[in-house]
Tab-separated table of C-alpha atoms in Angstrom:
chain	number	residue	atom	x	y	z
A	1	MET	CA	62.888	-28.371	83.193
A	2	GLY	CA	59.550	-29.437	84.617
A	3	LYS	CA	57.613	-29.986	81.434
A	4	THR	CA	60.161	-32.033	79.499
A	5	VAL	CA	59.667	-35.796	79.368
A	6	ASP	CA	61.047	-38.438	77.043
A	7	ALA	CA	58.863	-40.137	74.460
A	8	ARG	CA	58.542	-43.277	76.586
A	9	GLU	CA	57.250	-41.315	79.563
A	10	ALA	CA	54.821	-39.488	77.277
A	11	ALA	CA	53.522	-42.740	75.815
A	12	GLY	CA	53.093	-44.088	79.338
A	13	MET	CA	50.485	-41.405	80.036
A	14	VAL	CA	48.208	-42.972	77.436
A	15	LYS	CA	46.141	-45.707	79.105
A	16	ASP	CA	43.823	-48.387	77.758
A	17	GLY	CA	40.470	-47.062	76.586
A	18	MET	CA	41.457	-43.400	76.673
A	19	THR	CA	40.283	-40.813	74.153
A	20	VAL	CA	43.289	-39.350	72.362
A	21	MET	CA	43.462	-36.393	69.993
A	22	MET	CA	46.315	-36.472	67.543
A	23	GLY	CA	47.573	-33.696	65.300
A	24	GLY	CA	48.371	-34.325	61.648
A	25	PHE	CA	47.020	-34.131	58.124
A	26	LEU	CA	47.955	-37.254	56.163
A	27	GLY	CA	50.712	-37.657	58.730
A	28	VAL	CA	52.160	-34.160	58.249
A	29	GLY	CA	52.402	-32.619	61.712
A	30	SER	CA	52.074	-35.869	63.689
A	31	PRO	CA	54.268	-36.736	66.702
A	32	GLU	CA	56.186	-39.653	65.184
A	33	LYS	CA	58.597	-40.116	68.137
A	34	VAL	CA	55.709	-40.439	70.578
A	35	ILE	CA	54.000	-42.834	68.144
A	36	ASP	CA	57.206	-44.919	68.065
A	37	ALA	CA	57.056	-45.117	71.852
A	38	LEU	CA	53.318	-45.931	71.877
A	39	LEU	CA	53.991	-48.858	69.570
A	40	GLU	CA	56.340	-50.248	72.256
A	41	THR	CA	53.565	-50.255	74.864
A	42	SER	CA	50.670	-52.661	75.332
A	43	VAL	CA	48.103	-49.841	75.252
A	44	LYS	CA	44.894	-50.713	73.419
A	45	GLU	CA	41.234	-49.867	72.830
A	46	LEU	CA	41.945	-46.186	72.212
A	47	THR	CA	39.370	-43.803	70.803
A	48	VAL	CA	41.320	-41.483	68.525
A	49	ILE	CA	40.175	-38.114	67.211
A	50	VAL	CA	42.251	-37.239	64.176
A	51	ASN	CA	41.733	-35.588	60.787
A	52	ASP	CA	42.498	-38.755	58.798
A	53	THR	CA	44.121	-42.135	59.408
A	54	ALA	CA	47.144	-41.214	57.253
A	55	PHE	CA	49.171	-44.039	55.735
A	56	PRO	CA	50.074	-47.477	57.140
A	57	GLU	CA	53.686	-46.353	57.618
A	58	LYS	CA	53.009	-42.790	58.769
A	59	GLY	CA	51.396	-40.941	61.670
A	60	VAL	CA	48.323	-42.416	63.342
A	61	GLY	CA	48.180	-44.936	60.497
A	62	ARG	CA	50.895	-46.920	62.267
A	63	LEU	CA	48.683	-47.216	65.362
A	64	VAL	CA	45.817	-48.466	63.198
A	65	VAL	CA	48.059	-51.194	61.750
A	66	ALA	CA	49.171	-52.171	65.296
A	67	ASP	CA	45.528	-52.553	66.472
A	68	LYS	CA	45.784	-49.821	69.090
A	69	LEU	CA	42.448	-48.240	68.134
A	70	ALA	CA	38.911	-49.371	68.934
A	71	ARG	CA	37.253	-46.285	67.526
A	72	VAL	CA	38.199	-43.323	65.393
A	73	LEU	CA	36.439	-40.002	64.811
A	74	THR	CA	37.833	-38.687	61.565
A	75	SER	CA	37.058	-37.065	58.222
A	76	HIS	CA	38.931	-39.483	55.954
A	77	ILE	CA	40.299	-43.039	55.984
A	78	GLY	CA	40.846	-43.461	52.240
A	79	THR	CA	44.665	-43.440	52.299
A	80	ASN	CA	45.001	-46.329	54.746
A	81	LYS	CA	43.731	-49.702	53.550
A	82	TYR	CA	44.034	-51.131	57.073
A	83	SER	CA	41.465	-48.622	58.339
A	84	ARG	CA	39.071	-49.845	55.670
A	85	GLU	CA	39.765	-53.531	56.368
A	86	LYS	CA	39.348	-53.142	60.108
A	87	MET	CA	36.197	-51.076	59.628
A	88	ASN	CA	34.720	-53.757	57.383
A	89	SER	CA	35.656	-56.559	59.804
A	90	GLY	CA	34.149	-54.628	62.719
A	91	GLU	CA	37.464	-54.345	64.602
A	92	LEU	CA	37.518	-50.568	64.216
A	93	LYS	CA	34.501	-48.335	64.673
A	94	VAL	CA	34.760	-45.420	62.252
A	95	GLU	CA	32.712	-42.233	62.619
A	96	LEU	CA	33.137	-40.010	59.581
A	97	ILE	CA	32.745	-36.287	60.215
A	98	PRO	CA	33.156	-33.425	57.709
A	99	GLN	CA	36.605	-31.926	58.266
A	100	GLY	CA	35.438	-28.418	59.096
A	101	THR	CA	32.843	-29.761	61.514
A	102	LEU	CA	35.467	-31.921	63.229
A	103	ALA	CA	37.721	-28.874	63.613
A	104	GLU	CA	34.900	-26.793	65.104
A	105	GLN	CA	33.826	-29.595	67.481
A	106	ILE	CA	37.386	-29.711	68.830
A	107	ARG	CA	37.589	-25.926	69.000
A	108	ALA	CA	34.243	-25.823	70.841
A	109	GLY	CA	35.545	-28.438	73.273
A	110	GLY	CA	38.559	-26.323	74.097
A	111	ALA	CA	36.722	-23.012	74.093
A	112	GLY	CA	33.986	-23.939	76.538
A	113	LEU	CA	31.188	-23.793	73.986
A	114	GLY	CA	28.138	-26.052	74.035
A	115	GLY	CA	28.561	-26.792	70.344
A	116	VAL	CA	28.467	-25.045	67.012
A	117	LEU	CA	25.880	-24.667	64.255
A	118	THR	CA	27.142	-25.599	60.817
A	119	PRO	CA	25.417	-25.639	57.432
A	120	THR	CA	27.850	-28.299	56.202
A	121	GLY	CA	26.128	-31.631	55.655
A	122	ILE	CA	22.545	-30.348	55.454
A	123	GLY	CA	20.705	-32.503	52.936
A	124	THR	CA	23.251	-35.339	53.280
A	125	VAL	CA	23.772	-38.396	55.494
A	126	ALA	CA	25.940	-36.203	57.751
A	127	GLN	CA	22.752	-34.794	59.276
A	128	GLU	CA	21.359	-38.205	60.261
A	129	GLY	CA	20.803	-38.438	64.002
A	130	LYS	CA	21.806	-34.805	64.493
A	131	LYS	CA	19.735	-31.989	65.889
A	132	ILE	CA	18.787	-29.447	63.232
A	133	ILE	CA	18.357	-25.859	64.382
A	134	LYS	CA	16.853	-23.153	62.196
A	135	VAL	CA	18.372	-19.666	62.425
A	136	ASP	CA	16.840	-16.885	60.341
A	137	GLY	CA	15.135	-19.471	58.156
A	138	LYS	CA	18.286	-21.482	57.404
A	139	ASP	CA	18.954	-25.017	58.660
A	140	TYR	CA	22.110	-25.804	60.634
A	141	ILE	CA	23.425	-29.016	62.191
A	142	LEU	CA	24.222	-28.807	65.896
A	143	ALA	CA	27.753	-30.220	66.225
A	144	LEU	CA	28.617	-31.044	69.819
A	145	PRO	CA	31.965	-30.272	71.463
A	146	LEU	CA	34.737	-32.873	71.549
A	147	THR	CA	37.334	-33.242	74.293
A	148	ALA	CA	39.959	-35.879	75.051
A	149	ASP	CA	41.975	-37.378	77.876
A	150	VAL	CA	45.241	-36.756	76.063
A	151	ALA	CA	46.320	-34.701	73.049
A	152	LEU	CA	49.478	-35.802	71.245
A	153	LEU	CA	50.777	-32.891	69.214
A	154	LYS	CA	53.691	-31.997	66.986
A	155	ALA	CA	55.241	-28.537	66.827
A	156	HIS	CA	58.257	-27.096	65.119
A	157	LYS	CA	59.638	-25.231	68.072
A	158	GLY	CA	58.759	-25.097	71.738
A	159	ASP	CA	60.222	-23.400	74.777
A	160	GLU	CA	60.466	-24.924	78.224
A	161	LEU	CA	57.189	-23.301	79.282
A	162	GLY	CA	55.371	-25.020	76.414
A	163	ASN	CA	54.936	-22.056	74.081
A	164	LEU	CA	54.691	-23.534	70.592
A	165	VAL	CA	55.402	-22.486	67.033
A	166	TYR	CA	54.365	-24.636	64.101
A	167	ARG	CA	55.724	-24.821	60.597
A	168	ARG	CA	53.864	-24.615	57.246
A	169	SER	CA	51.057	-27.143	56.755
A	170	ALA	CA	52.242	-29.152	59.789
A	171	ARG	CA	50.108	-26.841	61.947
A	172	ASN	CA	46.661	-28.184	60.930
A	173	PHE	CA	44.732	-29.582	63.948
A	174	ASN	CA	47.542	-29.185	66.513
A	175	PRO	CA	46.650	-25.723	67.913
A	176	ILE	CA	42.953	-26.494	68.433
A	177	MET	CA	43.670	-29.894	70.010
A	178	ALA	CA	46.093	-28.182	72.404
A	179	MET	CA	43.034	-26.528	73.970
A	180	ALA	CA	40.717	-29.526	74.131
A	181	ALA	CA	42.424	-32.259	76.174
A	182	LYS	CA	43.079	-32.804	79.891
A	183	THR	CA	46.729	-33.688	79.298
A	184	VAL	CA	48.548	-32.077	76.387
A	185	ILE	CA	51.865	-33.477	75.185
A	186	ALA	CA	53.760	-31.717	72.394
A	187	GLU	CA	56.665	-33.261	70.527
A	188	VAL	CA	58.896	-30.470	69.269
A	189	GLU	CA	61.596	-30.541	66.627
A	190	GLU	CA	63.541	-27.952	68.525
A	191	LEU	CA	63.445	-27.212	72.248
A	192	VAL	CA	64.562	-23.675	73.066
A	193	GLY	CA	65.002	-21.633	76.205
A	194	VAL	CA	62.308	-19.430	77.741
A	195	GLY	CA	62.344	-16.067	76.011
A	196	GLU	CA	63.815	-17.346	72.771
A	197	ILE	CA	60.412	-17.304	71.071
A	198	ASP	CA	59.068	-13.794	70.555
A	199	PRO	CA	55.654	-13.566	72.295
A	200	ASP	CA	54.126	-12.276	69.052
A	201	GLN	CA	55.236	-15.435	67.254
A	202	VAL	CA	53.761	-17.912	69.744
A	203	ILE	CA	50.857	-19.802	68.189
A	204	THR	CA	49.912	-22.066	71.111
A	205	PRO	CA	50.436	-20.346	74.478
A	206	GLY	CA	52.389	-22.505	76.924
A	207	ILE	CA	49.527	-22.530	79.423
A	208	PHE	CA	47.833	-25.187	77.282
A	209	VAL	CA	50.818	-27.533	77.180
A	210	ASP	CA	51.575	-29.938	80.046
A	211	TYR	CA	54.539	-31.888	78.676
A	212	LEU	CA	57.155	-31.484	75.969
A	213	VAL	CA	59.049	-34.212	74.173
A	214	ASN	CA	62.289	-33.149	72.538
A	215	GLY	CA	62.012	-34.727	69.107
A	216	LYS	CA	65.761	-34.601	68.664
A	217	GLU	CA	66.305	-36.817	71.696
A	218	GLY	CA	63.161	-38.944	71.540
B	1	MET	CA	39.951	-37.554	22.267
B	2	GLU	CA	42.882	-38.902	24.334
B	3	LYS	CA	42.339	-38.941	28.085
B	4	VAL	CA	45.142	-36.456	28.735
B	5	ASP	CA	43.742	-34.048	26.150
B	6	LYS	CA	40.271	-34.316	27.655
B	7	ARG	CA	41.621	-33.506	31.096
B	8	ASN	CA	43.624	-30.546	29.846
B	9	LEU	CA	40.644	-29.184	27.896
B	10	ILE	CA	38.483	-29.267	31.020
B	11	ALA	CA	41.218	-27.750	33.210
B	12	ARG	CA	41.963	-24.951	30.746
B	13	ARG	CA	38.297	-24.033	30.385
B	14	ILE	CA	37.772	-23.870	34.139
B	15	ALA	CA	40.847	-21.678	34.682
B	16	GLY	CA	39.094	-19.063	32.533
B	17	GLU	CA	36.281	-18.797	35.107
B	18	PHE	CA	38.449	-17.132	37.740
B	19	LYS	CA	38.525	-13.384	38.268
B	20	GLU	CA	41.428	-11.249	39.453
B	21	ASN	CA	42.114	-11.728	43.199
B	22	ASP	CA	39.795	-14.737	43.516
B	23	VAL	CA	40.511	-17.163	46.355
B	24	VAL	CA	40.227	-20.635	44.838
B	25	ASN	CA	40.369	-24.147	46.268
B	26	LEU	CA	41.216	-26.935	43.832
B	27	GLY	CA	40.309	-30.533	44.682
B	28	ILE	CA	42.504	-33.568	44.187
B	29	GLY	CA	43.103	-35.099	40.738
B	30	LEU	CA	41.735	-33.387	37.638
B	31	PRO	CA	40.891	-30.145	39.534
B	32	THR	CA	44.567	-29.783	40.544
B	33	LEU	CA	45.455	-29.513	36.837
B	34	VAL	CA	43.494	-26.260	36.619
B	35	ALA	CA	46.414	-24.460	38.312
B	36	ASN	CA	48.546	-25.099	35.197
B	37	TYR	CA	46.201	-22.963	33.098
B	38	ILE	CA	45.764	-19.877	35.257
B	39	GLU	CA	46.634	-16.933	33.053
B	40	GLU	CA	50.073	-15.507	33.762
B	41	GLY	CA	49.859	-12.189	35.576
B	42	LYS	CA	46.376	-12.909	36.923
B	43	ASN	CA	46.415	-12.838	40.727
B	44	ILE	CA	44.605	-15.973	41.896
B	45	ILE	CA	45.152	-17.066	45.487
B	46	LEU	CA	45.024	-20.825	45.851
B	47	HIS	CA	43.782	-22.120	49.201
B	48	SER	CA	44.724	-25.548	50.540
B	49	GLU	CA	42.426	-26.901	53.246
B	50	ASN	CA	45.309	-28.422	55.225
B	51	GLY	CA	46.186	-24.889	56.192
B	52	PHE	CA	47.594	-22.255	53.857
B	53	THR	CA	46.943	-19.818	51.075
B	54	GLY	CA	49.425	-19.367	48.261
B	55	VAL	CA	49.738	-22.898	46.909
B	56	GLY	CA	52.612	-22.975	44.413
B	57	MET	CA	53.808	-25.481	41.866
B	58	PRO	CA	55.313	-28.805	42.982
B	59	PRO	CA	58.988	-28.481	43.967
B	60	ALA	CA	61.815	-29.907	41.876
B	61	SER	CA	62.688	-33.496	42.720
B	62	GLY	CA	64.879	-33.529	45.820
B	63	GLU	CA	63.606	-30.130	47.016
B	64	GLU	CA	60.437	-31.387	48.709
B	65	ASP	CA	59.684	-29.936	52.141
B	66	PRO	CA	57.952	-32.582	54.290
B	67	ASP	CA	55.948	-29.822	56.022
B	68	ILE	CA	54.469	-28.473	52.767
B	69	THR	CA	51.927	-30.657	50.999
B	70	ASN	CA	48.604	-30.074	49.344
B	71	ALA	CA	45.404	-31.599	50.730
B	72	GLY	CA	46.178	-34.799	48.822
B	73	GLY	CA	49.536	-35.156	50.548
B	74	GLN	CA	51.527	-34.246	47.418
B	75	PRO	CA	54.595	-32.018	47.893
B	76	VAL	CA	53.943	-28.424	46.799
B	77	THR	CA	55.460	-25.024	47.468
B	78	ILE	CA	54.116	-21.840	49.052
B	79	VAL	CA	54.415	-18.735	46.883
B	80	PRO	CA	55.713	-15.408	48.268
B	81	GLY	CA	52.840	-13.805	50.155
B	82	GLY	CA	51.404	-17.135	51.275
B	83	ALA	CA	49.945	-17.531	54.756
B	84	CYS	CA	49.685	-20.527	57.092
B	85	PHE	CA	46.866	-21.254	59.551
B	86	ASP	CA	45.231	-24.022	61.551
B	87	SER	CA	42.347	-26.243	60.456
B	88	ALA	CA	39.663	-24.232	62.269
B	89	MET	CA	40.691	-21.082	60.391
B	90	SER	CA	41.082	-23.006	57.159
B	91	PHE	CA	37.461	-24.122	57.344
B	92	ALA	CA	36.274	-20.741	58.602
B	93	ILE	CA	37.713	-19.431	55.333
B	94	ILE	CA	35.760	-22.096	53.435
B	95	ARG	CA	32.481	-22.021	55.356
B	96	GLY	CA	32.531	-18.296	55.922
B	97	GLY	CA	32.228	-17.510	52.237
B	98	HIS	CA	35.824	-16.333	51.792
B	99	VAL	CA	36.532	-18.857	49.015
B	100	ASP	CA	35.322	-17.471	45.689
B	101	ALA	CA	35.409	-20.745	43.806
B	102	THR	CA	36.109	-24.411	44.353
B	103	VAL	CA	36.717	-27.027	41.683
B	104	LEU	CA	35.857	-30.625	42.495
B	105	GLY	CA	35.323	-33.929	40.720
B	106	ALA	CA	32.049	-35.849	40.664
B	107	LEU	CA	30.749	-39.384	40.792
B	108	GLU	CA	27.320	-37.967	39.934
B	109	VAL	CA	25.925	-34.465	39.551
B	110	ASP	CA	22.350	-33.587	38.762
B	111	ALA	CA	19.957	-31.063	37.247
B	112	GLU	CA	19.267	-29.450	40.633
B	113	GLY	CA	22.939	-28.888	41.374
B	114	ASN	CA	23.193	-31.791	43.798
B	115	LEU	CA	26.617	-33.410	43.946
B	116	ALA	CA	27.692	-36.921	44.945
B	117	ASN	CA	31.447	-37.362	45.069
B	118	TRP	CA	32.436	-38.919	48.356
B	119	MET	CA	31.131	-42.464	48.663
B	120	ILE	CA	29.681	-45.542	47.006
B	121	PRO	CA	27.851	-47.519	49.702
B	122	GLY	CA	29.436	-50.933	50.269
B	123	LYS	CA	32.258	-50.224	47.840
B	124	LEU	CA	34.064	-46.982	48.476
B	125	VAL	CA	33.818	-45.269	51.844
B	126	PRO	CA	36.915	-43.088	52.181
B	127	GLY	CA	35.219	-40.252	54.085
B	128	MET	CA	34.190	-36.804	52.965
B	129	GLY	CA	37.342	-35.028	54.135
B	130	GLY	CA	36.759	-31.353	53.423
B	131	ALA	CA	34.469	-31.848	50.422
B	132	MET	CA	31.150	-31.213	52.192
B	133	ASP	CA	32.452	-27.955	53.673
B	134	LEU	CA	33.880	-26.810	50.341
B	135	VAL	CA	30.718	-27.487	48.378
B	136	SER	CA	28.420	-25.853	50.900
B	137	GLY	CA	30.771	-22.958	51.695
B	138	ALA	CA	32.419	-21.794	48.465
B	139	LYS	CA	30.656	-18.992	46.606
B	140	LYS	CA	30.949	-20.819	43.286
B	141	VAL	CA	31.131	-24.599	42.905
B	142	ILE	CA	32.581	-25.823	39.616
B	143	ILE	CA	32.519	-29.508	38.752
B	144	ALA	CA	35.300	-30.912	36.580
B	145	THR	CA	34.383	-34.365	35.347
B	146	ASP	CA	34.344	-36.795	32.466
B	147	HIS	CA	30.937	-36.578	30.821
B	148	CYS	CA	30.309	-40.305	31.271
B	149	THR	CA	31.670	-43.107	33.450
B	150	LYS	CA	34.342	-45.470	32.105
B	151	ALA	CA	31.494	-47.867	31.277
B	152	GLY	CA	29.815	-45.117	29.240
B	153	ALA	CA	26.945	-44.360	31.619
B	154	PRO	CA	25.891	-40.724	32.114
B	155	LYS	CA	27.293	-38.971	35.197
B	156	ILE	CA	25.035	-35.948	34.749
B	157	LEU	CA	21.693	-37.144	35.984
B	158	LYS	CA	18.128	-36.000	36.566
B	159	ARG	CA	18.680	-36.911	40.186
B	160	CYS	CA	21.773	-38.221	41.984
B	161	GLN	CA	21.449	-41.802	43.231
B	162	LEU	CA	24.560	-41.909	45.443
B	163	PRO	CA	24.771	-40.234	48.874
B	164	LEU	CA	25.149	-36.480	48.404
B	165	THR	CA	28.137	-34.335	49.275
B	166	ALA	CA	25.860	-31.304	49.341
B	167	ALA	CA	22.389	-30.401	48.103
B	168	LYS	CA	21.798	-27.740	45.412
B	169	GLU	CA	25.208	-26.097	45.599
B	170	VAL	CA	26.748	-26.745	42.162
B	171	ASP	CA	26.946	-23.752	39.796
B	172	LEU	CA	28.813	-24.968	36.733
B	173	ILE	CA	29.678	-28.361	35.208
B	174	VAL	CA	32.554	-28.678	32.763
B	175	THR	CA	33.213	-31.927	30.888
B	176	GLU	CA	35.188	-32.808	27.759
B	177	LEU	CA	31.963	-32.362	25.787
B	178	ALA	CA	30.176	-29.415	27.290
B	179	VAL	CA	29.810	-26.566	29.759
B	180	MET	CA	26.512	-26.590	31.623
B	181	LYS	CA	25.197	-23.974	34.010
B	182	VAL	CA	22.900	-24.967	36.855
B	183	THR	CA	19.804	-22.744	36.970
B	184	GLU	CA	16.469	-22.892	38.781
B	185	ASP	CA	14.943	-24.335	35.621
B	186	GLY	CA	17.615	-26.975	35.084
B	187	LEU	CA	20.911	-27.344	33.233
B	188	VAL	CA	21.552	-24.803	30.505
B	189	LEU	CA	23.930	-25.984	27.790
B	190	GLN	CA	26.328	-23.065	27.368
B	191	GLU	CA	29.147	-24.491	25.282
B	192	ILE	CA	29.939	-27.683	23.411
B	193	ALA	CA	33.272	-29.058	22.203
B	194	GLU	CA	34.242	-28.671	18.559
B	195	ASP	CA	34.053	-32.389	17.850
B	196	THR	CA	30.544	-32.998	19.175
B	197	THR	CA	26.934	-31.991	18.578
B	198	VAL	CA	24.076	-30.872	20.798
B	199	GLU	CA	22.383	-34.189	20.016
B	200	GLU	CA	25.385	-36.208	21.124
B	201	VAL	CA	25.740	-34.243	24.354
B	202	GLN	CA	22.048	-34.724	25.160
B	203	ALA	CA	22.247	-38.432	24.322
B	204	LYS	CA	25.093	-38.822	26.824
B	205	THR	CA	23.308	-36.780	29.510
B	206	ASP	CA	20.523	-38.256	31.641
B	207	ALA	CA	19.249	-34.825	32.705
B	208	GLU	CA	17.264	-32.912	30.101
B	209	LEU	CA	19.336	-29.980	28.878
B	210	ILE	CA	17.964	-26.530	28.208
B	211	ILE	CA	19.229	-25.520	24.767
B	212	PRO	CA	19.566	-21.762	24.235
B	213	HIS	CA	19.631	-20.154	20.779
B	214	GLU	CA	23.330	-19.503	20.951
B	215	ILE	CA	25.800	-22.095	22.131
B	216	GLY	CA	29.490	-21.290	22.520
B	217	VAL	CA	32.470	-23.442	21.649
B	218	LEU	CA	34.279	-25.228	24.469
B	219	LYS	CA	37.977	-24.780	23.881
């Protein structure tokens, strides 16, 4: 079917210097087959938007180790010593963002909003350089929308039209990133026929998904 | 007191703070232990910021599900009645005031309820993860911490020196020595452990404590 590509073809859509969103929370819910394929390419200087940089042997952490990233927008790097080393040496630019703010910036990017107002980070370094807007006497940080060239997602099940279902805590950032990138590629554990997923059970509507990678085939 | 006993004392005391049907988020480390002391039969819904309510006990060895971890990446289970959601909803739950209580550790906490627990400039910069959202969003912020650092320096200060996680959001501080409530006037000493004295607690606390007539026993 039209949307199905192999992991190598998917990785080939990621070009030098692109901004890439990647699903996953400490590597849970990350597209490992597509990451395998990315590691085989020469792609470099990526800006990655991701909850955390996972572990050196898992998820986006493997791309950090392989020097594929120039910059990362993330809430946490503490589980990957290579992120810390590369940040300290200046090889990797790290922008730390509170997790809920990061999620809303991505959601705003996909939802056509000009940003969101969050109370998180008021009175901390997270407000430095940010616009503060007062609403009904309370201060909020204006968090601007985030979008990407490519989103690399992981889902449990997908049909050939791109409708996606996630499983347990592997959902995390995947559904909001599916709405916020120009090209959306979802690696699925199970590829099923159109109509096999009940419309009520679909979490990410297929209209957001451009390509599917069958995780069983790679 | 042995370290393990201290941690269990703190965890047990904090578990007593929760009310029936509370939605609670427990941080990594010592706060996670609190789950072991929730009274049987009391309905407490544990929220995990990586995207579900109904956090259950860790699975038996060999029964781990790679798709079910807590926010620290440790394998857990989801209890019957649990619900899964994405990160935007998870933090809407937190920021929107739908979490009744959160329990977090501290590097420093102060008399105004300021908390520093996410970085030490030049030394430890892991990122704030979900901590800033939890502390500013949860209705009640409970700090579970050793009273002093390993070197013996007070962690409960007049004013935090490290970069803050959130300003003026802490409600209650529980250590192995004492329970302190944050009020507009400062920290009120509510309970002390059986093996200490008010004088010892004050000597190990940088912030000046408000000492009421009656002080309970921390147990």
